[in-house]
């Protein structure tokens, strides 16, 4: 056994030996049950003292990698993780496991890396292709050269002020008059939703949502033990007929709503409903959380006023992000709020995680001038419109009868209704075999079963070529599912 | 009025005009009450139809920037935000305002930028000087060149695996055997504490702390409406005599503790007390949160075993950070936990803010090899020891009688006791006038008044020269405070 030892190193020899052995075990050189040399033999081979070898084995045993049997020797104890295989589809009320995952695919296989060549329609993000990486790299580099010390300080707790200023100008130009003092930078828009939830909702409180809605918001509310009351939605968004009665009955502390390009349906709330929602919420004194994660990614149809722009101060907290148009790993989102919400949220942000990365905020601010934002937005809209059209065309051409979908005016997703003989629990494994995955409908409902005949397709992230190929696979899987169920 | 119009653009002309006018208003070209040209005149000037001009004004009015008075014309309606001005000193039980601040100085002037030449002993961070910025910049650059797309993806929800692997080796080498699967990367250690608090504590629950303790942890618990029971501490750390009785009486869900170089006192919990604390907590079934924010910054004395290393699985959640030794704006901290805590915390992290910046995690992993970590640590310890010694020396030489302090064996802080005739509320303004600031003692206690004769001095962040100068100023301010109080 060869173990290179550094006798000058701070790390004691026995730990060097222990680490080398552990790596050998972890990498499969030794398997469970293998007998290791005696400490006497090991000591001789490595020219170390018997005590050093003893200590190395003791350490290894303490870490659980070795079993020392008196009079018999030392045996490896290590069961490698089983080779990855599809986990059973997730069951139950709250699929905790989904949230310890490599990605957030919501396809029920979230802990399993996608097999090579699987076409992934399950993601919640845009295309990395549209991001001008070289330009951004240069900006980052120039900040690191010129302002490294400031960029690596904590910085302003509410967010780098010039970035808040830029953002407030962009929002104001989009019809949401905003001052930098109303803007709080967060670690992505999910974090903004989390802060609002922490600030306004205690366990046992009630939140009112439209259904279907953003799966990770539902998961967040559930994890905080908040009661969720869901209103159904139609082509005009959240249905409001029963809202006043529900407000009177359940006294929710918050209404959570995605008026533009709802995730997952892609639908927009009509302007009339927006006014109506505000009116009803105002009368009941309930705060609205407006999640506008892709409000500016519009490819057709008329722009609609945001709830925030229609509301009086304090009625609507607005949340958005750069992630969908720029890059997910920026981890920079923001919220817009009035007093007293703003100070509460800023305090909470402070005690939650201090500041967001000052370096990335500065780079974003240098990158996102108002003009460049518009340019980048046009670029994203042009590309995503092509992708949407390619997917709509492919779906129209290849889907079997009984499937239904609408073409959304913007956003990232097409929401597909399956025929009654194709439940998603049966389709999913077939789709994986066919080399395609998507987000299961269930995650977007308060009751998983409500989504048994729905699925969400991301059209933004893949090229038209991959989209065509992936939809062909999906259609084939649906047909296969139908064939398996129909009498022979 | 010149408005550039793009007649080929998707955006209709009236909206282009509206946007240009809105920007002019927001940027101050037009002020509140200014009369705009008639739509007829505007249409002629821009060579657009009268209807287009009408629509532009209607849009501007709908957004609240314009008031159209029949027969009189169109007037700008926009009140710019008032200029920001220094806030008054903070008052009251929970100084919410402290947490919306530019820095976290805890000196009571947190919202006011330090006057030039003020020597700042109030910070909670190390010296930016020790960080090899050039090296880190090169690593960042190389990642952006070679792995930009992966670095900008969400990445692993529990943290970039190779970084977790590296960290687990570093921790294991420090005597805290850790597997990557027990490590959760967070947005700084404050975020780790916040996740533990969110996971284990509901409003109305009780947490047990030593006193004094980390101000931002107290603020976090308070903001979550958690009851705080404080145990006094002495030179051996948390006093445990009454702990069993308090546990039986209050049934806390968590014990929060900083065994190494307590913030603010700099004291370490003795090894005997560590065993005793674990023993008592085990008997009561209470989880311990061990905050080891600078445990490896030791300059003298004997290393002590971490609570985590002495505990059985599940008994201790361990939290630490890179911020103090590297750079605060990394915003990368971590926690170590066993099941079932780990999955709960990972789920919470997921729904709270998804991943931490993949780019920064990859850069850290490339930077922090085990060897480089040791080198960087030795460098930090060498420098901070000099700073500590310089401050201790300056304090010994210049402080008036009646002041007391201990020389800590590590960490960042010296904790100073003032004489009875120098309350901090009177010293603070004098110190500011003298050009020095520090953290007031009150923030580290559950009752602000308990810290009225204590202050925390950061010795790590400033050079010995500045330390000597700053301590001279502080001593002068203390003398001045005494002189003003003594009879003429």
PDB file of C-alpha atoms in Angstrom, chain A residues 118-279:
ATOM      1  CA  UNK A 118     -32.933  13.750 -21.688  1.00  0.00           C
ATOM      2  CA  UNK A 119     -34.689  16.859 -22.905  1.00  0.00           C
ATOM      3  CA  UNK A 120     -35.620  18.897 -19.852  1.00  0.00           C
ATOM      4  CA  UNK A 121     -38.855  20.897 -19.957  1.00  0.00           C
ATOM      5  CA  UNK A 122     -39.122  20.797 -16.172  1.00  0.00           C
ATOM      6  CA  UNK A 123     -36.899  23.759 -15.283  1.00  0.00           C
ATOM      7  CA  UNK A 124     -38.198  27.066 -13.998  1.00  0.00           C
ATOM      8  CA  UNK A 125     -35.544  29.205 -15.614  1.00  0.00           C
ATOM      9  CA  UNK A 126     -34.860  30.998 -18.894  1.00  0.00           C
ATOM     10  CA  UNK A 127     -32.164  30.281 -21.436  1.00  0.00           C
ATOM     11  CA  UNK A 128     -28.580  30.863 -20.357  1.00  0.00           C
ATOM     12  CA  UNK A 129     -27.815  31.571 -24.021  1.00  0.00           C
ATOM     13  CA  UNK A 130     -29.230  35.076 -23.915  1.00  0.00           C
ATOM     14  CA  UNK A 131     -26.879  36.297 -21.243  1.00  0.00           C
ATOM     15  CA  UNK A 132     -23.875  38.277 -22.521  1.00  0.00           C
ATOM     16  CA  UNK A 133     -21.382  36.443 -20.370  1.00  0.00           C
ATOM     17  CA  UNK A 134     -18.274  38.073 -21.803  1.00  0.00           C
ATOM     18  CA  UNK A 135     -19.597  41.519 -21.145  1.00  0.00           C
ATOM     19  CA  UNK A 136     -20.569  40.597 -17.611  1.00  0.00           C
ATOM     20  CA  UNK A 137     -17.201  38.971 -16.973  1.00  0.00           C
ATOM     21  CA  UNK A 138     -15.441  42.144 -18.036  1.00  0.00           C
ATOM     22  CA  UNK A 139     -17.587  44.222 -15.712  1.00  0.00           C
ATOM     23  CA  UNK A 140     -16.903  41.870 -12.817  1.00  0.00           C
ATOM     24  CA  UNK A 141     -13.217  42.002 -13.585  1.00  0.00           C
ATOM     25  CA  UNK A 142     -13.155  45.765 -13.693  1.00  0.00           C
ATOM     26  CA  UNK A 143     -14.965  46.002 -10.340  1.00  0.00           C
ATOM     27  CA  UNK A 144     -12.527  43.532  -8.805  1.00  0.00           C
ATOM     28  CA  UNK A 145      -9.645  45.628 -10.099  1.00  0.00           C
ATOM     29  CA  UNK A 146     -10.905  49.031  -9.119  1.00  0.00           C
ATOM     30  CA  UNK A 147     -13.279  48.607  -6.192  1.00  0.00           C
ATOM     31  CA  UNK A 148     -12.422  45.213  -4.765  1.00  0.00           C
ATOM     32  CA  UNK A 149     -12.379  46.340  -1.134  1.00  0.00           C
ATOM     33  CA  UNK A 150     -15.726  48.094  -1.270  1.00  0.00           C
ATOM     34  CA  UNK A 151     -17.207  45.288  -3.361  1.00  0.00           C
ATOM     35  CA  UNK A 152     -16.203  42.813  -0.673  1.00  0.00           C
ATOM     36  CA  UNK A 153     -17.529  44.810   2.254  1.00  0.00           C
ATOM     37  CA  UNK A 154     -21.020  44.168   3.620  1.00  0.00           C
ATOM     38  CA  UNK A 155     -22.363  47.321   2.026  1.00  0.00           C
ATOM     39  CA  UNK A 156     -25.825  48.814   2.375  1.00  0.00           C
ATOM     40  CA  UNK A 157     -28.184  46.497   4.241  1.00  0.00           C
ATOM     41  CA  UNK A 158     -31.139  47.348   2.022  1.00  0.00           C
ATOM     42  CA  UNK A 159     -29.103  46.792  -1.123  1.00  0.00           C
ATOM     43  CA  UNK A 160     -26.436  48.708  -3.032  1.00  0.00           C
ATOM     44  CA  UNK A 161     -27.991  52.134  -3.399  1.00  0.00           C
ATOM     45  CA  UNK A 162     -27.068  52.828  -7.041  1.00  0.00           C
ATOM     46  CA  UNK A 163     -28.568  49.454  -7.999  1.00  0.00           C
ATOM     47  CA  UNK A 164     -31.755  50.325  -6.120  1.00  0.00           C
ATOM     48  CA  UNK A 165     -31.749  53.639  -7.924  1.00  0.00           C
ATOM     49  CA  UNK A 166     -31.347  51.989 -11.342  1.00  0.00           C
ATOM     50  CA  UNK A 167     -34.028  49.457 -10.538  1.00  0.00           C
ATOM     51  CA  UNK A 168     -36.436  52.129  -9.362  1.00  0.00           C
ATOM     52  CA  UNK A 169     -35.962  53.931 -12.682  1.00  0.00           C
ATOM     53  CA  UNK A 170     -36.594  50.748 -14.653  1.00  0.00           C
ATOM     54  CA  UNK A 171     -39.717  50.011 -12.627  1.00  0.00           C
ATOM     55  CA  UNK A 172     -40.946  53.585 -12.887  1.00  0.00           C
ATOM     56  CA  UNK A 173     -40.465  53.444 -16.658  1.00  0.00           C
ATOM     57  CA  UNK A 174     -42.527  50.247 -16.656  1.00  0.00           C
ATOM     58  CA  UNK A 175     -45.379  52.051 -14.959  1.00  0.00           C
ATOM     59  CA  UNK A 176     -44.602  51.131 -11.367  1.00  0.00           C
ATOM     60  CA  UNK A 177     -43.482  54.414  -9.807  1.00  0.00           C
ATOM     61  CA  UNK A 178     -40.826  53.412  -7.285  1.00  0.00           C
ATOM     62  CA  UNK A 179     -38.274  55.181  -5.144  1.00  0.00           C
ATOM     63  CA  UNK A 180     -34.986  53.491  -4.150  1.00  0.00           C
ATOM     64  CA  UNK A 181     -36.132  53.786  -0.517  1.00  0.00           C
ATOM     65  CA  UNK A 182     -39.023  51.434  -1.297  1.00  0.00           C
ATOM     66  CA  UNK A 183     -36.745  48.810  -2.829  1.00  0.00           C
ATOM     67  CA  UNK A 184     -35.169  46.012  -0.830  1.00  0.00           C
ATOM     68  CA  UNK A 185     -32.601  43.785  -2.531  1.00  0.00           C
ATOM     69  CA  UNK A 186     -32.952  40.099  -1.625  1.00  0.00           C
ATOM     70  CA  UNK A 187     -31.167  36.840  -2.397  1.00  0.00           C
ATOM     71  CA  UNK A 188     -33.447  36.085  -5.331  1.00  0.00           C
ATOM     72  CA  UNK A 189     -37.220  36.538  -5.545  1.00  0.00           C
ATOM     73  CA  UNK A 190     -37.849  33.315  -3.598  1.00  0.00           C
ATOM     74  CA  UNK A 191     -36.053  34.993  -0.705  1.00  0.00           C
ATOM     75  CA  UNK A 192     -38.281  38.043  -1.117  1.00  0.00           C
ATOM     76  CA  UNK A 193     -41.375  35.830  -0.853  1.00  0.00           C
ATOM     77  CA  UNK A 194     -39.827  34.100   2.160  1.00  0.00           C
ATOM     78  CA  UNK A 195     -39.191  37.411   3.917  1.00  0.00           C
ATOM     79  CA  UNK A 196     -42.759  38.570   3.301  1.00  0.00           C
ATOM     80  CA  UNK A 197     -44.040  35.241   4.572  1.00  0.00           C
ATOM     81  CA  UNK A 198     -41.861  35.428   7.691  1.00  0.00           C
ATOM     82  CA  UNK A 199     -42.882  39.019   8.268  1.00  0.00           C
ATOM     83  CA  UNK A 200     -46.638  38.716   7.815  1.00  0.00           C
ATOM     84  CA  UNK A 201     -47.489  35.065   8.500  1.00  0.00           C
ATOM     85  CA  UNK A 202     -47.148  33.050  11.691  1.00  0.00           C
ATOM     86  CA  UNK A 203     -47.861  29.314  11.941  1.00  0.00           C
ATOM     87  CA  UNK A 204     -51.633  28.845  11.928  1.00  0.00           C
ATOM     88  CA  UNK A 205     -52.246  32.031   9.940  1.00  0.00           C
ATOM     89  CA  UNK A 206     -53.957  31.806   6.591  1.00  0.00           C
ATOM     90  CA  UNK A 207     -52.756  32.794   3.122  1.00  0.00           C
ATOM     91  CA  UNK A 208     -55.057  32.966   0.119  1.00  0.00           C
ATOM     92  CA  UNK A 209     -53.723  31.881  -3.289  1.00  0.00           C
ATOM     93  CA  UNK A 210     -55.019  31.263  -6.779  1.00  0.00           C
ATOM     94  CA  UNK A 211     -54.797  27.676  -7.987  1.00  0.00           C
ATOM     95  CA  UNK A 212     -52.705  26.389  -9.688  1.00  0.00           C
ATOM     96  CA  UNK A 213     -49.831  28.563  -8.513  1.00  0.00           C
ATOM     97  CA  UNK A 214     -46.070  28.636  -8.001  1.00  0.00           C
ATOM     98  CA  UNK A 215     -45.068  25.336  -6.373  1.00  0.00           C
ATOM     99  CA  UNK A 216     -42.199  26.752  -4.305  1.00  0.00           C
ATOM    100  CA  UNK A 217     -44.461  29.396  -2.769  1.00  0.00           C
ATOM    101  CA  UNK A 218     -46.895  26.663  -1.710  1.00  0.00           C
ATOM    102  CA  UNK A 219     -43.962  24.664  -0.322  1.00  0.00           C
ATOM    103  CA  UNK A 220     -42.748  27.703   1.611  1.00  0.00           C
ATOM    104  CA  UNK A 221     -46.174  28.362   3.129  1.00  0.00           C
ATOM    105  CA  UNK A 222     -46.550  24.706   4.027  1.00  0.00           C
ATOM    106  CA  UNK A 223     -43.153  24.516   5.664  1.00  0.00           C
ATOM    107  CA  UNK A 224     -44.084  27.530   7.801  1.00  0.00           C
ATOM    108  CA  UNK A 225     -47.312  25.731   8.777  1.00  0.00           C
ATOM    109  CA  UNK A 226     -49.483  28.401   7.219  1.00  0.00           C
ATOM    110  CA  UNK A 227     -53.009  27.407   6.183  1.00  0.00           C
ATOM    111  CA  UNK A 228     -53.519  27.761   2.457  1.00  0.00           C
ATOM    112  CA  UNK A 229     -56.925  28.615   0.985  1.00  0.00           C
ATOM    113  CA  UNK A 230     -56.981  28.251  -2.788  1.00  0.00           C
ATOM    114  CA  UNK A 231     -59.293  30.016  -5.224  1.00  0.00           C
ATOM    115  CA  UNK A 232     -59.789  28.452  -8.645  1.00  0.00           C
ATOM    116  CA  UNK A 233     -58.655  30.378 -11.706  1.00  0.00           C
ATOM    117  CA  UNK A 234     -59.803  30.627 -15.309  1.00  0.00           C
ATOM    118  CA  UNK A 235     -58.565  32.388 -18.440  1.00  0.00           C
ATOM    119  CA  UNK A 236     -58.904  35.747 -16.698  1.00  0.00           C
ATOM    120  CA  UNK A 237     -56.919  34.601 -13.671  1.00  0.00           C
ATOM    121  CA  UNK A 238     -58.047  34.215 -10.079  1.00  0.00           C
ATOM    122  CA  UNK A 239     -61.826  33.806  -9.792  1.00  0.00           C
ATOM    123  CA  UNK A 240     -63.128  36.384  -7.372  1.00  0.00           C
ATOM    124  CA  UNK A 241     -66.817  35.531  -6.842  1.00  0.00           C
ATOM    125  CA  UNK A 242     -66.263  33.776  -3.549  1.00  0.00           C
ATOM    126  CA  UNK A 243     -63.356  35.940  -2.416  1.00  0.00           C
ATOM    127  CA  UNK A 244     -65.297  38.317  -0.125  1.00  0.00           C
ATOM    128  CA  UNK A 245     -66.952  35.384   1.631  1.00  0.00           C
ATOM    129  CA  UNK A 246     -63.639  33.557   2.018  1.00  0.00           C
ATOM    130  CA  UNK A 247     -61.978  36.654   3.412  1.00  0.00           C
ATOM    131  CA  UNK A 248     -64.764  37.049   5.941  1.00  0.00           C
ATOM    132  CA  UNK A 249     -64.582  33.391   6.887  1.00  0.00           C
ATOM    133  CA  UNK A 250     -60.826  32.757   7.061  1.00  0.00           C
ATOM    134  CA  UNK A 251     -59.358  36.224   7.755  1.00  0.00           C
ATOM    135  CA  UNK A 252     -56.202  35.565   5.748  1.00  0.00           C
ATOM    136  CA  UNK A 253     -53.202  37.800   6.469  1.00  0.00           C
ATOM    137  CA  UNK A 254     -52.017  37.753   2.866  1.00  0.00           C
ATOM    138  CA  UNK A 255     -53.218  37.179  -0.700  1.00  0.00           C
ATOM    139  CA  UNK A 256     -50.483  35.726  -2.912  1.00  0.00           C
ATOM    140  CA  UNK A 257     -50.973  36.253  -6.615  1.00  0.00           C
ATOM    141  CA  UNK A 258     -49.077  36.055  -9.946  1.00  0.00           C
ATOM    142  CA  UNK A 259     -51.083  38.379 -12.203  1.00  0.00           C
ATOM    143  CA  UNK A 260     -48.721  38.175 -15.193  1.00  0.00           C
ATOM    144  CA  UNK A 261     -47.991  34.849 -16.909  1.00  0.00           C
ATOM    145  CA  UNK A 262     -48.961  32.762 -13.930  1.00  0.00           C
ATOM    146  CA  UNK A 263     -46.634  29.938 -13.038  1.00  0.00           C
ATOM    147  CA  UNK A 264     -47.644  27.332 -14.252  1.00  0.00           C
ATOM    148  CA  UNK A 265     -50.568  28.353 -16.486  1.00  0.00           C
ATOM    149  CA  UNK A 266     -49.014  31.299 -18.332  1.00  0.00           C
ATOM    150  CA  UNK A 267     -52.302  33.152 -18.018  1.00  0.00           C
ATOM    151  CA  UNK A 268     -52.706  36.824 -17.118  1.00  0.00           C
ATOM    152  CA  UNK A 269     -55.272  38.245 -14.763  1.00  0.00           C
ATOM    153  CA  UNK A 270     -57.577  40.568 -16.711  1.00  0.00           C
ATOM    154  CA  UNK A 271     -57.476  44.279 -15.956  1.00  0.00           C
ATOM    155  CA  UNK A 272     -61.017  44.194 -14.630  1.00  0.00           C
ATOM    156  CA  UNK A 273     -60.144  41.422 -12.174  1.00  0.00           C
ATOM    157  CA  UNK A 274     -57.092  43.353 -11.046  1.00  0.00           C
ATOM    158  CA  UNK A 275     -59.211  46.325 -10.047  1.00  0.00           C
ATOM    159  CA  UNK A 276     -61.770  44.025  -8.474  1.00  0.00           C
ATOM    160  CA  UNK A 277     -59.143  42.134  -6.462  1.00  0.00           C
ATOM    161  CA  UNK A 278     -57.695  45.372  -5.129  1.00  0.00           C
ATOM    162  CA  UNK A 279     -61.142  46.618  -4.257  1.00  0.00           C
TER     163      UNK A 279
END
